[in-house]
Amino acid sequence: MDNKEDLKKVVDQALAEQKVPHVKLKKIGAQKADVDKLTQPSKETRQEYWGKGLTYSAILLIIILVASIIGFIAVHGLATFTQNHVNVWHFLSSTDWDPGEGKNHVGALAMIVTSFAVTLLAAIVATPFAISVALFMTEYSSKKGSRFLQSVIELLVGIPSVVYGFLGLSIIVPFIRSVFGGTGFGILSATLVLFVMVLPTITSLTVDALKAVPNHYRQASAALGATHWQTIYKVVLRVATPRILTAVIFGMARAFGEALAVQMVIGNAVLMPYNLVSPAATLTSQLTSQMGNTVMGTLPNNALWSLALLLLIMALFFNFLVRLIGRKGQK
Amino acid sequence: MNPKTANKVATAGIYALVSIVVIILIGILGNILVSGVPHLSWHFLSSQASSFQAGGGVRDQLFNSVYLLILTMIISIPIALGAAIYLSEYAGDNWFTNLIRTTIEILSSLPSIVVGLFGYLLFVVQFNFGFSILAGALALTFFNLPTLTSNFEQAIDGVSQAQRDAGLALGLSNWKTIRGIVLPAALPGILTGLILSAGRIFGEAAALIYTAGQSGSTIDYANWNPFSPTSFLNVMRPAETLAVHIWKVNTEGIIPDATIVSAATSALLIIVVIVFNFGARALGNHLYRKLTAAKAS
Amino acid sequence: MQDVKDIKPHIVHFAEDEQILSTQDLSVFYGGTTQKLFEASLQFKKKTITALIGGSGSGKSTFLRCLNRMNDKIARIDGQIWYHGLDINAQNINVYELRKNIGMVFQKPNPFPKSIKDNITYALIANGEKDKHKLDQIVEESLRAAALWDEVKDKLNKSALALSGGQQQRLCIARALALKPEVLLLDEPASALDPVSTSKLEDTLKQLRSDYSMIMVTHNMQQASRISDYTAFFHLGHVLEYNTTENIFTNPQGKITEDYIRGSFG
């Protein structure tokens, strides 16, 4: 378009083309706005109140629910300390667990230690496997292979925990018994069961973490002549570290809170663990096996609620950790 | 070690660990199916559990599991759907939305035994329901809400903004747009999420042992009056599910064939979970295709 | 280089009774601080097609979406938009009624995944129209008005998604027309269409001109000159020029306008 004349020609022609006969519309033609209606509430306004109200109450219900879970368990869990005057420090530091009427022997340390032991051990064993599988799925395998592993992992997540417990009971416990002697119940069996249970959780979250690493990092690293492993180790894993940590914490949270599978293989003896193959008890296993044997409002019962409160606090703590890492990762 | 050797060693290590995982997986699935499926007979599915003899079945447990699943879904779907709609359509970027998300995260991170114990406190003890299907269904609802809500929210978020714009520009209310346009379009995702969480519920036991209870009462399948204590429909009766049954026979049960019963029940659970898993995906894909595909003629 | 803010815009004005919509110092902010539109004051003449032109990010689409409050959720708005003597952003305005009067057609055709007929009747039924006969009539009329009737009259119950892109867009226009709006906002309605569909769509719009007031965002200069009566030129969130289409294209007042128009024709 060099000069104005050409432009004018084009535009004139276009303007000329505008003149088309137009069809008069009968029924639907434009209607002048009803100005009154514009400032009046209508059916839609009411629908909107209704919709907002309904969805809002669903939200409120959830908030009330969570608040009352925390509230109820806190009230019952604190009764040990307020009504039965058990010293909190004693509860956390003593291994003397024999809460009977009148006996304030409510030292939960053995269970706390066992819970942390199985959780940490399971996480330590599972993490290298989980990262390997995740790396295999994102960095090595073909699409087909990774889709296959993906669906296997989803399936593993779906297997009910009692089934894991049953497998532990029928395979792992006898195996440990034959190798180490003793009953076969204990921290080692629980660790192995939890290892299989948290593996899919950690793996699938790690896969997400690795997928979130932008591809240009990999390309840049490869362009510098790094080997595949160097790229993975120095670039991919490093960038994904915060999210992998989150994945591990999620796995630990699952392990810490798992009740039935652990209860089935750990032996349920409230003893300070001195090795990995003797019967022990975790917070969850103790709750599971004893809650039905105590009477509401008595010390033995209150002591169990204190264990439940401890579980709740740990769940909140894991949650907090995840958020903390998330916030740091954003910076 | 030079980089090339390190690369080889690392790769070999990864392959080795992956192989171990795959072997474990195959071992687990194979073990359950091989040891369980041969015992999955019609007799097993259709006869009552025995308390101290061999040869019992899981008829009542199977029914209870299904019944609890249905009740749980009936209670949790509207709440989860409401919450999901609020989060994806109404929630602004403010402290309240943050609070909601935190709350839901907390709920999802609570161990199921804790949720079950809360249900025990509130319904079994406080409201005096006793061990009952209703208490169990409510506990399962609490356990299920976070997953279901986030599944639903994802499905709803997946509907293109253009569809919402279309509805709003026609002067429809937000609510009408959501109900009439967004939700139908999100249906495949909603159903997939629903079925996946159904699998989780079906296998859950920890939340149930102190709510629905660990033993069943005698049930009469011919009694259709839900208020009669022996009716199979009665929601106030205690009920043991398949998952609880496995736990029970292995920890406190005295039946001689506990291993066989557990293996068969485990196989049954796994099969149901697999069916749910694949069913969810197949149904989701099918509906998705149906909704988006242009009908040729 | 002169700062855009300092350029004195050339803007036409209309007598009050000729206006259908007008804006006064309309500014739009995204995310609290990012300003996308700077004090736009434009008056739109009844029963004409006004084209809004300008490069990407010039604020023309943002401006258009304000006119029936489609930006409510995502943007903060300063200034006024007048419609029948009412400020449409006022607290007491019923936004749903407003949108029924000021319809909108979007860049990408967005028919509902329903039948062709249901696409048109959906909002009508939601408004309480139950008379089947009347609904059928409206379906036919609005499809005729959108020049789609002859192509779809035999498959009204088939999915709207089976239509071609151009047909879908005309269906969206029909859907908007069925509500008898006074104003029709069009956000680059032809940008996703092939030339043949575009030309059909333009014919449709030209036919509608004597009944509706239309405001259309377009990237396509030829299109603006082919169908619009007035044209407003947006640049970096400012309206630099607003005049009859003929004047804008043949005798632009500002250097930026002229450069843009010359660069875009071609």
Short mmCIF file of C-alpha atoms in Angstrom, two decimals, chain B residues 24-261:
data_model
loop_
_atom_site.label_atom_id
_atom_site.label_comp_id
_atom_site.label_asym_id
_atom_site.label_seq_id
_atom_site.Cartn_x
_atom_site.Cartn_y
_atom_site.Cartn_z
CA ILE B 24 7.23 -57.06 43.75
CA LEU B 25 4.13 -55.81 41.98
CA ILE B 26 3.72 -58.95 39.95
CA GLY B 27 4.39 -60.96 43.09
CA ILE B 28 1.67 -59.13 45.02
CA LEU B 29 -0.97 -59.29 42.35
CA GLY B 30 -0.04 -62.82 41.36
CA ASN B 31 -0.03 -64.02 44.93
CA ILE B 32 -3.43 -62.56 45.73
CA LEU B 33 -5.05 -63.77 42.56
CA VAL B 34 -3.45 -67.22 42.53
CA SER B 35 -4.14 -67.95 46.15
CA GLY B 36 -7.54 -66.31 46.22
CA VAL B 37 -9.33 -66.84 42.95
CA PRO B 38 -9.57 -70.67 43.19
CA HIS B 39 -11.59 -70.22 46.37
CA LEU B 40 -13.93 -67.66 44.87
CA SER B 41 -16.87 -69.92 44.35
CA TRP B 42 -20.55 -69.20 44.16
CA HIS B 43 -20.82 -70.91 47.51
CA PHE B 44 -18.28 -68.49 48.97
CA LEU B 45 -20.15 -65.47 47.62
CA SER B 46 -23.57 -66.65 48.60
CA SER B 47 -23.20 -68.16 52.03
CA GLN B 48 -22.92 -66.65 55.44
CA ALA B 49 -19.65 -66.19 57.24
CA SER B 50 -18.92 -68.77 59.88
CA SER B 51 -17.63 -67.75 63.25
CA PHE B 52 -15.60 -70.77 64.20
CA GLN B 53 -15.90 -73.41 61.49
CA ALA B 54 -14.30 -73.69 58.10
CA GLY B 55 -16.25 -73.19 54.91
CA GLY B 56 -17.90 -69.86 55.59
CA GLY B 57 -18.67 -67.35 52.89
CA VAL B 58 -18.90 -63.59 52.64
CA ARG B 59 -22.46 -62.99 51.46
CA ASP B 60 -23.35 -60.42 54.13
CA GLN B 61 -19.97 -58.72 53.99
CA LEU B 62 -20.27 -58.34 50.25
CA PHE B 63 -23.73 -56.87 50.54
CA ASN B 64 -22.68 -54.57 53.39
CA SER B 65 -19.71 -53.29 51.40
CA VAL B 66 -21.93 -52.46 48.45
CA TYR B 67 -24.64 -50.96 50.64
CA LEU B 68 -22.15 -48.79 52.53
CA LEU B 69 -20.59 -47.69 49.27
CA ILE B 70 -23.96 -46.62 47.90
CA LEU B 71 -24.99 -44.80 51.06
CA THR B 72 -21.63 -43.08 51.30
CA MET B 73 -21.92 -41.90 47.72
CA ILE B 74 -25.45 -40.65 48.26
CA ILE B 75 -24.27 -38.55 51.18
CA SER B 76 -20.95 -37.39 49.81
CA ILE B 77 -21.80 -36.57 46.19
CA PRO B 78 -23.96 -33.51 46.89
CA ILE B 79 -21.53 -32.12 49.45
CA ALA B 80 -18.45 -32.73 47.31
CA LEU B 81 -20.20 -31.38 44.24
CA GLY B 82 -21.32 -28.26 46.08
CA ALA B 83 -17.85 -27.68 47.46
CA ALA B 84 -16.23 -28.30 44.08
CA ILE B 85 -18.61 -25.89 42.35
CA TYR B 86 -17.94 -23.26 44.97
CA LEU B 87 -14.19 -23.67 44.60
CA SER B 88 -14.09 -23.61 40.84
CA GLU B 89 -16.83 -21.09 40.11
CA TYR B 90 -17.39 -18.78 43.04
CA ALA B 91 -14.26 -18.74 45.16
CA GLY B 92 -12.29 -15.54 44.80
CA ASP B 93 -8.59 -15.14 45.37
CA ASN B 94 -8.78 -14.34 49.06
CA TRP B 95 -8.17 -15.57 52.60
CA PHE B 96 -11.43 -17.48 52.75
CA THR B 97 -10.57 -19.58 49.72
CA ASN B 98 -7.20 -20.23 51.30
CA LEU B 99 -8.89 -21.35 54.46
CA ILE B 100 -11.14 -23.74 52.53
CA ARG B 101 -8.24 -25.25 50.64
CA THR B 102 -6.23 -25.67 53.82
CA THR B 103 -9.20 -27.27 55.53
CA ILE B 104 -9.70 -29.75 52.72
CA GLU B 105 -5.99 -30.57 52.67
CA ILE B 106 -6.08 -31.22 56.39
CA LEU B 107 -9.08 -33.47 56.04
CA SER B 108 -7.37 -35.43 53.30
CA SER B 109 -4.22 -35.84 55.37
CA LEU B 110 -5.97 -37.20 58.45
CA PRO B 111 -5.29 -40.90 58.99
CA SER B 112 -8.44 -42.87 58.31
CA ILE B 113 -8.31 -44.37 61.79
CA VAL B 114 -8.59 -40.85 63.22
CA VAL B 115 -11.57 -40.12 60.99
CA GLY B 116 -13.10 -43.41 62.09
CA LEU B 117 -12.54 -42.60 65.75
CA PHE B 118 -14.18 -39.23 65.30
CA GLY B 119 -17.16 -40.99 63.74
CA TYR B 120 -17.17 -43.33 66.72
CA LEU B 121 -17.18 -40.42 69.18
CA LEU B 122 -19.81 -38.41 67.41
CA PHE B 123 -22.24 -40.96 66.05
CA VAL B 124 -21.72 -44.17 67.95
CA VAL B 125 -21.28 -42.59 71.38
CA GLN B 126 -22.61 -39.02 71.33
CA PHE B 127 -25.65 -39.53 69.10
CA ASN B 128 -26.12 -43.03 70.43
CA PHE B 129 -26.40 -44.65 66.99
CA GLY B 130 -24.38 -47.60 68.21
CA PHE B 131 -22.27 -49.47 65.67
CA SER B 132 -24.31 -48.94 62.56
CA ILE B 133 -24.19 -48.71 58.82
CA LEU B 134 -25.22 -45.08 59.06
CA ALA B 135 -22.28 -44.20 61.33
CA GLY B 136 -20.01 -46.11 58.96
CA ALA B 137 -21.36 -44.34 55.90
CA LEU B 138 -20.87 -40.96 57.55
CA ALA B 139 -17.30 -41.79 58.57
CA LEU B 140 -16.58 -42.97 55.04
CA THR B 141 -18.10 -39.74 53.75
CA PHE B 142 -15.65 -37.70 55.81
CA PHE B 143 -12.83 -39.86 54.56
CA ASN B 144 -14.07 -39.57 50.99
CA LEU B 145 -14.95 -35.86 50.79
CA PRO B 146 -11.50 -34.39 50.10
CA THR B 147 -10.68 -36.79 47.27
CA LEU B 148 -14.10 -36.54 45.75
CA THR B 149 -14.11 -32.75 45.99
CA SER B 150 -10.77 -32.38 44.29
CA ASN B 151 -11.69 -34.93 41.60
CA PHE B 152 -14.91 -33.03 40.91
CA GLU B 153 -13.15 -29.69 40.94
CA GLN B 154 -10.67 -30.92 38.37
CA ALA B 155 -13.46 -32.19 36.17
CA ILE B 156 -15.31 -28.87 36.40
CA ASP B 157 -12.17 -26.84 35.79
CA GLY B 158 -11.61 -28.89 32.67
CA VAL B 159 -14.69 -27.42 30.99
CA SER B 160 -13.65 -24.65 28.64
CA GLN B 161 -14.25 -21.08 29.75
CA ALA B 162 -15.87 -20.46 26.35
CA GLN B 163 -18.82 -22.59 27.43
CA ARG B 164 -19.31 -20.52 30.57
CA ASP B 165 -19.00 -17.30 28.56
CA ALA B 166 -21.64 -18.57 26.16
CA GLY B 167 -24.10 -19.19 28.96
CA LEU B 168 -23.41 -15.95 30.80
CA ALA B 169 -23.61 -13.85 27.65
CA LEU B 170 -27.13 -15.15 27.12
CA GLY B 171 -28.14 -13.64 30.43
CA LEU B 172 -28.21 -16.94 32.28
CA SER B 173 -27.31 -16.87 35.93
CA ASN B 174 -23.99 -18.36 37.00
CA TRP B 175 -25.88 -21.14 38.71
CA LYS B 176 -27.96 -21.99 35.65
CA THR B 177 -24.83 -21.95 33.50
CA ILE B 178 -23.08 -24.31 35.88
CA ARG B 179 -26.00 -26.67 36.22
CA GLY B 180 -27.18 -26.69 32.65
CA ILE B 181 -23.95 -26.33 30.72
CA VAL B 182 -20.80 -26.82 32.77
CA LEU B 183 -21.85 -29.87 34.78
CA PRO B 184 -23.12 -31.89 31.80
CA ALA B 185 -19.86 -31.13 30.00
CA ALA B 186 -17.88 -32.17 33.09
CA LEU B 187 -19.81 -35.40 33.47
CA PRO B 188 -17.14 -37.75 32.11
CA GLY B 189 -14.56 -36.40 34.55
CA ILE B 190 -17.05 -36.38 37.40
CA LEU B 191 -17.97 -40.01 36.82
CA THR B 192 -14.35 -41.08 36.51
CA GLY B 193 -13.53 -39.37 39.80
CA LEU B 194 -16.56 -40.93 41.39
CA ILE B 195 -15.67 -44.47 40.41
CA LEU B 196 -12.04 -44.09 41.41
CA SER B 197 -13.02 -42.93 44.86
CA ALA B 198 -15.56 -45.74 45.01
CA GLY B 199 -12.67 -48.18 44.74
CA ARG B 200 -11.00 -46.50 47.69
CA ILE B 201 -14.14 -46.63 49.80
CA PHE B 202 -14.80 -50.24 48.94
CA GLY B 203 -11.49 -51.31 50.42
CA GLU B 204 -11.43 -49.00 53.43
CA ALA B 205 -11.50 -50.68 56.81
CA ALA B 206 -9.81 -48.51 59.41
CA ALA B 207 -12.55 -45.89 59.34
CA LEU B 208 -15.17 -48.62 59.74
CA ILE B 209 -14.09 -50.89 62.56
CA TYR B 210 -15.31 -48.44 65.21
CA THR B 211 -18.26 -47.03 63.29
CA ALA B 212 -20.01 -49.74 61.29
CA GLY B 213 -18.59 -52.29 63.69
CA GLN B 214 -16.72 -55.54 63.34
CA SER B 215 -19.54 -57.99 63.33
CA GLY B 216 -22.82 -58.28 61.58
CA SER B 217 -26.25 -59.11 62.87
CA THR B 218 -28.44 -61.69 61.26
CA ILE B 219 -29.87 -60.20 58.11
CA ASP B 220 -33.06 -61.14 56.39
CA TYR B 221 -32.90 -60.39 52.67
CA ALA B 222 -36.61 -60.81 52.30
CA ASN B 223 -37.42 -58.11 54.79
CA TRP B 224 -37.83 -54.91 52.84
CA ASN B 225 -38.87 -52.77 55.77
CA PRO B 226 -35.85 -50.54 56.43
CA PHE B 227 -37.02 -49.91 59.99
CA SER B 228 -37.05 -53.54 60.98
CA PRO B 229 -33.87 -54.51 62.85
CA THR B 230 -33.35 -57.64 60.75
CA SER B 231 -33.96 -56.00 57.40
CA PHE B 232 -30.98 -55.91 55.06
CA LEU B 233 -31.88 -52.30 54.36
CA ASN B 234 -31.80 -51.17 57.97
CA VAL B 235 -29.14 -48.51 58.32
CA MET B 236 -28.98 -48.75 62.11
CA ARG B 237 -27.71 -52.31 62.20
CA PRO B 238 -24.02 -53.08 62.72
CA ALA B 239 -22.29 -54.33 59.61
CA GLU B 240 -18.99 -55.89 58.75
CA THR B 241 -17.60 -55.22 55.27
CA LEU B 242 -15.26 -57.33 53.17
CA ALA B 243 -12.21 -55.30 54.14
CA VAL B 244 -13.09 -55.39 57.83
CA HIS B 245 -13.70 -59.12 57.51
CA ILE B 246 -10.16 -59.71 56.28
CA TRP B 247 -8.79 -57.78 59.22
CA LYS B 248 -11.10 -59.48 61.66
CA VAL B 249 -10.41 -63.09 60.68
CA ASN B 250 -6.69 -62.43 60.73
CA THR B 251 -6.49 -60.70 64.07
CA GLU B 252 -9.28 -61.94 66.26
CA GLY B 253 -10.94 -64.66 64.31
CA ILE B 254 -10.61 -68.29 65.21
CA ILE B 255 -11.87 -69.91 62.05
CA PRO B 256 -9.43 -72.57 60.87
CA ASP B 257 -9.56 -71.50 57.24
CA ALA B 258 -8.76 -67.83 57.95
CA THR B 259 -6.02 -67.80 55.33
CA ILE B 260 -8.25 -69.19 52.63
CA VAL B 261 -11.10 -66.83 53.50
#
